[in-house]
CSV table of C-alpha atoms and ligand atoms in Angstrom, one decimal:
chain,number,residue,atom,x,y,z
A,25,MET,CA,44.8,145.7,256.8
A,26,MET,CA,42.9,142.1,257.9
A,27,LYS,CA,41.9,142.2,261.4
A,28,HIS,CA,43.3,139.4,263.6
A,29,PRO,CA,40.4,137.6,264.8
A,30,ASN,CA,41.9,136.9,268.6
A,31,PHE,CA,42.5,140.5,269.3
A,32,ALA,CA,39.8,143.3,270.3
A,33,ILE,CA,41.0,146.3,270.7
A,34,ALA,CA,39.0,149.1,273.0
A,35,PRO,CA,37.7,151.7,271.3
A,36,GLU,CA,40.0,154.3,273.4
A,37,ILE,CA,42.8,152.3,273.0
A,38,ARG,CA,42.4,152.6,269.4
A,39,ILE,CA,41.6,156.7,269.4
A,40,ALA,CA,44.9,157.0,271.3
A,41,LEU,CA,46.8,154.5,269.0
A,42,ASP,CA,45.0,156.3,265.6
A,43,LEU,CA,46.4,159.7,267.4
A,44,GLY,CA,49.8,158.5,268.5
A,45,ALA,CA,49.2,159.7,272.3
A,46,PRO,CA,51.0,158.1,275.0
A,47,ILE,CA,49.7,154.4,276.2
A,48,VAL,CA,50.5,152.7,279.3
A,49,ALA,CA,49.9,148.6,279.3
A,50,LEU,CA,49.0,147.0,282.6
A,51,GLU,CA,49.3,143.0,282.9
A,52,SER,CA,46.2,141.2,284.7
A,53,THR,CA,48.0,138.1,286.2
A,54,VAL,CA,48.3,140.3,289.1
A,55,ILE,CA,44.6,140.6,289.1
A,56,THR,CA,43.8,137.0,288.4
A,57,HIS,CA,46.4,135.3,290.7
A,58,GLY,CA,48.7,137.9,292.7
A,59,LEU,CA,46.7,139.6,295.2
A,60,PRO,CA,43.7,138.8,296.8
A,61,ARG,CA,40.0,140.1,296.3
A,62,PRO,CA,38.6,142.8,297.1
A,63,GLN,CA,42.4,144.3,296.6
A,64,ASN,CA,42.8,143.1,293.4
A,65,LEU,CA,39.9,145.0,292.0
A,66,GLU,CA,41.0,148.2,294.1
A,67,LEU,CA,44.3,147.5,292.2
A,68,ALA,CA,43.0,147.2,288.8
A,69,ARG,CA,41.5,150.6,289.5
A,70,ASP,CA,43.9,152.4,290.7
A,71,MET,CA,46.2,151.5,288.2
A,72,GLU,CA,44.6,152.6,285.9
A,73,LYS,CA,44.2,156.1,287.5
A,74,GLN,CA,47.3,156.4,287.8
A,75,VAL,CA,48.4,156.0,284.3
A,76,ARG,CA,45.9,158.6,283.6
A,77,ALA,CA,46.9,161.1,286.3
A,78,PHE,CA,50.3,161.4,284.7
A,79,GLY,CA,48.8,161.9,281.4
A,80,ALA,CA,48.5,158.4,279.4
A,81,THR,CA,45.8,156.1,278.7
A,82,PRO,CA,45.8,152.8,280.6
A,83,ALA,CA,45.2,149.6,278.5
A,84,THR,CA,44.7,146.7,280.7
A,85,ILE,CA,45.6,143.5,279.0
A,86,ALA,CA,43.5,140.3,279.5
A,87,LEU,CA,41.7,137.2,278.0
A,88,LEU,CA,37.7,137.6,278.8
A,89,ASP,CA,36.1,134.5,276.6
A,90,GLY,CA,38.9,133.5,274.5
A,91,LYS,CA,39.5,136.8,273.0
A,92,ILE,CA,42.9,138.8,273.8
A,93,ARG,CA,41.4,142.4,275.1
A,94,ILE,CA,43.6,145.1,275.0
A,95,GLY,CA,41.8,147.8,277.3
A,96,LEU,CA,38.8,146.9,279.5
A,97,SER,CA,35.9,148.7,280.8
A,98,ASP,CA,35.3,148.6,284.4
A,99,GLU,CA,32.9,146.3,284.2
A,100,GLU,CA,35.3,143.9,282.7
A,101,LEU,CA,37.7,144.9,285.1
A,102,VAL,CA,34.9,143.8,287.6
A,103,ARG,CA,34.1,140.5,285.9
A,104,LEU,CA,38.3,139.6,285.8
A,105,SER,CA,38.8,140.2,289.4
A,106,GLU,CA,35.8,138.1,290.4
A,107,ALA,CA,36.5,135.3,288.0
A,108,ASP,CA,36.4,131.9,289.5
A,109,SER,CA,38.3,129.8,286.6
A,110,VAL,CA,40.5,131.9,284.9
A,111,LEU,CA,43.8,131.0,283.5
A,112,LYS,CA,47.4,132.6,283.9
A,113,VAL,CA,47.8,133.3,280.7
A,114,SER,CA,52.0,133.1,279.4
A,115,HIS,CA,53.0,132.5,275.7
A,116,ARG,CA,52.2,128.9,275.8
A,117,ASP,CA,48.7,129.4,276.9
A,118,PHE,CA,47.5,131.8,274.7
A,119,ALA,CA,46.0,129.1,272.0
A,120,THR,CA,44.3,127.2,274.8
A,121,ALA,CA,42.6,130.4,276.5
A,122,ILE,CA,41.3,131.1,272.9
A,123,VAL,CA,40.3,127.5,271.8
A,124,LYS,CA,38.7,127.0,275.4
A,125,LYS,CA,37.2,129.8,275.4
A,126,THR,CA,38.2,130.8,278.8
A,127,ASN,CA,39.3,134.3,280.9
A,128,GLY,CA,42.9,134.8,281.7
A,129,GLY,CA,45.1,137.0,283.5
A,130,SER,CA,48.1,138.0,281.1
A,131,THR,CA,51.4,137.5,282.5
A,132,VAL,CA,54.2,139.7,281.9
A,133,ALA,CA,55.7,137.5,279.5
A,134,GLY,CA,52.0,137.8,278.0
A,135,THR,CA,50.9,141.3,278.4
A,136,MET,CA,54.6,142.2,276.5
A,137,PHE,CA,53.3,140.0,273.6
A,138,ALA,CA,49.6,141.2,273.3
A,139,ALA,CA,51.0,145.2,273.9
A,140,ASN,CA,53.3,144.6,271.0
A,141,MET,CA,50.9,143.2,268.4
A,142,ALA,CA,48.9,146.6,269.0
A,143,GLY,CA,51.8,148.8,268.8
A,144,ILE,CA,52.0,149.5,272.1
A,145,LYS,CA,55.5,150.3,274.2
A,146,VAL,CA,55.2,151.0,277.5
A,147,PHE,CA,54.2,148.7,280.4
A,148,ALA,CA,53.6,148.5,283.9
A,149,THR,CA,53.9,145.6,286.4
A,150,GLY,CA,55.1,145.3,289.6
A,151,GLY,CA,58.2,142.7,289.8
A,152,ILE,CA,58.8,140.3,286.9
A,153,GLY,CA,59.3,136.8,287.1
A,154,GLY,CA,62.7,135.2,286.6
A,155,VAL,CA,65.1,132.3,288.4
A,156,HIS,CA,63.6,130.7,291.0
A,157,LYS,CA,65.6,129.6,293.8
A,158,GLU,CA,63.7,126.5,294.4
A,159,SER,CA,64.5,125.0,291.1
A,160,PRO,CA,66.9,126.8,288.8
A,161,PHE,CA,65.5,125.3,285.9
A,162,ASP,CA,61.9,127.2,286.5
A,163,ILE,CA,63.0,130.1,284.3
A,164,SER,CA,59.9,132.5,283.9
A,165,THR,CA,58.7,133.1,280.3
A,166,ASP,CA,59.3,137.0,281.4
A,167,LEU,CA,63.3,136.6,280.6
A,168,HIS,CA,62.5,134.8,277.3
A,169,SER,CA,60.2,137.4,276.1
A,170,LEU,CA,62.7,140.6,278.0
A,171,ALA,CA,65.0,139.6,275.3
A,172,GLU,CA,62.6,139.2,272.2
A,173,ILE,CA,59.9,141.6,272.2
A,174,PRO,CA,60.8,145.2,272.0
A,175,THR,CA,58.7,147.1,274.9
A,176,ILE,CA,59.7,149.0,277.9
A,177,VAL,CA,58.8,147.2,280.7
A,178,VAL,CA,58.5,149.3,284.4
A,179,CYS,CA,59.2,147.3,287.5
A,180,ALA,CA,60.8,147.3,290.7
A,181,GLY,CA,63.0,144.6,289.7
A,182,ALA,CA,62.5,141.1,289.8
A,183,LYS,CA,60.4,139.3,292.5
A,184,ALA,CA,62.9,139.3,295.9
A,185,ILE,CA,61.2,135.5,296.2
A,186,LEU,CA,63.6,134.7,293.0
A,187,ASP,CA,67.6,134.3,292.8
A,188,LEU,CA,68.0,138.0,291.8
A,189,PRO,CA,71.8,136.8,290.6
A,190,ALA,CA,70.9,134.7,288.0
A,191,THR,CA,68.1,136.7,287.3
A,192,LEU,CA,70.7,139.3,286.2
A,193,GLU,CA,73.1,137.1,284.7
A,194,TYR,CA,70.3,135.3,282.1
A,195,LEU,CA,69.0,139.2,281.0
A,196,GLU,CA,72.9,140.0,280.6
A,197,THR,CA,73.2,136.9,278.3
A,198,MET,CA,70.1,137.6,276.4
A,199,GLY,CA,71.3,141.2,275.9
A,200,VAL,CA,68.7,143.2,277.6
A,201,PRO,CA,69.6,146.2,279.5
A,202,VAL,CA,68.7,146.7,282.8
A,203,VAL,CA,68.0,150.6,283.5
A,204,GLY,CA,68.6,151.6,286.8
A,205,TYR,CA,66.0,154.9,287.8
A,206,GLN,CA,67.2,157.3,289.7
A,207,THR,CA,69.6,153.8,291.4
A,208,ASP,CA,72.4,152.4,290.2
A,209,GLU,CA,71.6,149.3,292.4
A,210,PHE,CA,69.0,146.4,291.3
A,211,PRO,CA,66.2,147.0,293.4
A,212,ALA,CA,64.8,144.3,295.1
A,213,PHE,CA,60.9,144.2,294.9
A,214,TYR,CA,60.1,144.8,298.6
A,215,SER,CA,63.3,146.5,299.3
A,216,ARG,CA,65.3,149.5,297.5
A,217,GLN,CA,68.6,147.3,297.8
A,218,SER,CA,70.0,144.3,296.6
A,219,GLU,CA,73.8,144.8,296.1
A,220,LEU,CA,73.5,144.0,292.8
A,221,GLY,CA,74.2,146.5,289.8
A,222,VAL,CA,72.3,147.3,286.7
A,223,SER,CA,73.5,148.4,283.4
A,224,VAL,CA,72.9,151.5,283.3
A,225,ARG,CA,71.8,154.3,285.4
A,226,LEU,CA,69.0,156.8,284.3
A,227,ASP,CA,67.6,159.9,286.1
A,228,SER,CA,64.4,160.9,284.2
A,229,PRO,CA,62.0,159.4,281.9
A,230,LYS,CA,63.2,161.6,279.2
A,231,GLU,CA,66.3,160.0,279.4
A,232,ILE,CA,64.7,156.7,279.3
A,233,ALA,CA,62.6,157.3,276.1
A,234,GLU,CA,65.9,158.6,274.3
A,235,PHE,CA,68.0,155.9,275.4
A,236,ALA,CA,65.1,153.0,274.2
A,237,GLN,CA,64.9,155.0,270.7
A,238,VAL,CA,69.0,154.4,270.2
A,239,HIS,CA,68.6,150.7,271.4
A,240,TRP,CA,65.9,150.1,268.7
A,241,ASN,CA,67.5,152.5,266.0
A,242,LEU,CA,70.6,150.2,266.2
A,243,GLY,CA,68.3,147.1,265.4
A,244,MET,CA,68.4,145.9,268.5
A,245,LYS,CA,65.1,143.2,269.2
A,246,SER,CA,64.9,143.4,272.8
A,247,GLY,CA,62.7,144.6,275.2
A,248,ILE,CA,64.5,147.3,278.0
A,249,LEU,CA,63.9,146.4,281.5
A,250,VAL,CA,63.4,149.6,283.6
A,251,THR,CA,63.5,149.0,287.1
A,252,ASN,CA,62.2,151.3,289.8
A,253,PRO,CA,63.0,151.3,293.5
A,254,ILE,CA,59.7,150.6,295.6
A,255,PRO,CA,59.2,154.5,297.6
A,256,GLU,CA,61.3,154.7,300.6
A,257,THR,CA,57.8,154.9,303.0
A,258,ASP,CA,56.8,151.4,301.7
A,259,ALA,CA,60.2,149.5,301.4
A,260,ILE,CA,60.7,146.5,303.7
A,261,SER,CA,64.4,146.0,304.8
A,262,LYS,CA,66.4,142.8,303.1
A,263,LEU,CA,67.3,141.9,306.7
A,264,GLU,CA,63.2,141.7,307.3
A,265,MET,CA,62.4,140.0,304.3
A,266,GLU,CA,65.0,137.4,303.8
A,267,PRO,CA,64.1,135.2,306.9
A,268,ILE,CA,60.1,135.5,305.6
A,269,ILE,CA,61.3,134.6,301.7
A,270,ALA,CA,63.0,131.5,303.3
A,271,LYS,CA,60.2,130.3,305.2
A,272,ALA,CA,57.7,130.5,302.6
A,273,SER,CA,60.2,128.8,300.0
A,274,ALA,CA,61.1,125.8,302.8
A,275,GLU,CA,57.2,125.6,302.6
A,276,ALA,CA,56.8,125.8,299.3
A,277,ILE,CA,59.5,122.7,298.9
A,278,GLU,CA,57.8,120.7,301.3
A,279,GLN,CA,54.6,120.7,299.4
A,280,GLY,CA,55.7,120.3,296.3
A,281,ILE,CA,55.0,123.3,294.7
A,282,HIS,CA,56.2,124.2,291.2
A,283,GLY,CA,55.6,125.7,288.1
A,284,GLN,CA,52.6,128.1,287.5
A,285,LYS,CA,51.5,127.8,291.1
A,286,LEU,CA,55.1,128.8,292.8
A,287,THR,CA,54.7,132.1,292.4
A,288,PRO,CA,50.9,133.0,293.6
A,289,PHE,CA,51.9,130.8,296.4
A,290,LEU,CA,55.1,132.2,297.4
A,291,LEU,CA,53.2,135.6,297.5
A,292,GLY,CA,50.4,134.6,299.3
A,293,ARG,CA,52.4,133.5,301.9
A,294,ILE,CA,54.7,135.7,302.6
A,295,ASN,CA,51.9,138.2,302.8
A,296,GLU,CA,50.1,135.8,305.4
A,297,LEU,CA,53.8,136.1,307.2
A,298,THR,CA,54.4,139.7,306.9
A,299,LYS,CA,50.4,140.2,308.2
A,300,GLY,CA,49.6,142.0,305.2
A,301,LYS,CA,53.2,144.2,305.0
A,302,SER,CA,54.3,142.6,302.0
A,303,MET,CA,50.7,143.4,300.1
A,304,LYS,CA,50.9,147.0,301.1
A,305,ALA,CA,54.5,147.0,299.6
A,306,ASN,CA,53.4,145.5,296.7
A,307,LEU,CA,50.4,147.8,296.0
A,308,ALA,CA,52.8,150.9,296.7
A,309,LEU,CA,55.4,149.8,294.4
A,310,LEU,CA,53.0,149.1,291.2
A,311,LEU,CA,51.5,152.4,291.5
A,312,ASN,CA,54.7,153.9,291.7
A,313,ASN,CA,55.5,152.2,288.3
A,314,ALA,CA,52.3,153.1,286.3
A,315,HIS,CA,53.4,156.9,287.4
A,316,LEU,CA,56.9,156.5,286.1
A,317,ALA,CA,55.5,154.0,282.8
A,318,ALA,CA,52.9,156.9,282.0
A,319,GLU,CA,55.7,159.1,281.8
A,320,ILE,CA,58.0,157.5,280.0
A,321,ALA,CA,55.1,157.0,277.1
A,322,GLY,CA,54.4,160.7,277.4
A,323,GLU,CA,58.5,161.3,276.3
A,324,MET,CA,58.2,158.6,273.6
A,325,GLY,CA,57.5,161.0,270.6
A,326,SER,CA,53.6,160.4,269.2
A,327,LYS,CA,53.4,159.8,265.5
A,328,LYS,CA,51.2,162.9,265.4
A,329,LYS,CA,51.2,166.4,266.6
A,330,ILE,CA,48.1,167.1,268.6
A,331,TRP,CA,47.7,170.7,269.0
A,332,ALA,CA,45.2,172.3,272.3
A,333,ILE,CA,43.0,175.1,270.7
B,412,PSU,N1,54.2,141.5,290.2
B,412,PSU,C1,53.4,141.7,290.8
B,412,PSU,N2,52.9,140.4,291.1
B,412,PSU,C2,52.6,139.5,290.5
B,412,PSU,C3,53.3,139.2,289.3
B,412,PSU,C4,53.8,140.3,288.8
B,412,PSU,O1,53.7,142.6,291.8
B,412,PSU,O2,51.4,138.5,290.5
B,412,PSU,C5,53.1,138.4,288.0
B,412,PSU,C6,53.6,138.7,287.0
B,412,PSU,O3,52.3,138.5,285.9
B,412,PSU,C7,54.2,137.7,286.0
B,412,PSU,C8,54.5,136.9,287.0
B,412,PSU,O4,54.8,137.6,284.7
B,412,PSU,O5,53.5,136.9,288.8
B,412,PSU,C9,55.8,135.7,287.2
B,412,PSU,O6,54.8,134.0,287.2
B,412,PSU,P1,56.1,133.5,286.9
B,412,PSU,O7,57.1,133.0,287.9
B,412,PSU,O8,55.1,131.9,287.0
B,412,PSU,O9,56.9,133.3,285.7
B,413,MN,MN1,58.0,129.8,286.8
């Protein structure tokens, strides 16, 4: 097979792919645009540690000097987390990053695309993008990718800054299963509750892996959204979050913030308004998702059996 000129797969990931060992893809927009320094680098390292602790190999996906990189070394994580001019890379931005030879953090959509190209089926993030409240036609490419790319995306629901009912309607229209992990309710990122339903509740990583096999064996092409509620100890109630989100949202409209800048603006502003509490919750749910994703990857069944001797 010809090697794709725009991708570079780290040696460790190449070996894991050849062995059919469990791998979890990790996104990098959260590192480049979602969190401030130095928490972004700490989080990037902790996500990788968490995936390893639960028996899988982490593949952080990002763009460095115009190459799509599957798996980063620690030096490369440092470079990415400190980079000053870095693109937020979704589908339409890959070619831009490549021709301009720039660095980029891949969004959920971008990471799904690259992971699938590399043959990685399981991916952990914080919260997916969705339909924005500020402008109903600002619909994240994440939703479109969930409809078209067959990967399992583990998240804590869609970010609470979004129009959650509209986001769920869109996923339903596009035929994307929304799995509630040990819950009947769609989690709302910072909060465990939303009063909105999921399409199926599954209670173990094994059941999720089986569900995915059945879905894809039927010939379905879509991804599977696995929603994992934030741990109880770090959750912030809907009541507490609602006025804060409303305030940040109003400021975004006032300041004319839209497009790619909207999500980072809202996350940053909410973090200021909660005096860091929302970021703490964001970090906790990210690690919780890395944990579940590693367990699902472990249940996905490898191409070859590896015997320990
Ligand atoms: N989850 C987090 N923090 C983030 C994101 C997810 O906890 O910053 C990123 C993801 O990369 C997601 C993006 O794809 O926010 C959504 O951006 P937009 O709404 O512009 O599509
Ligand atoms: Mn958007």
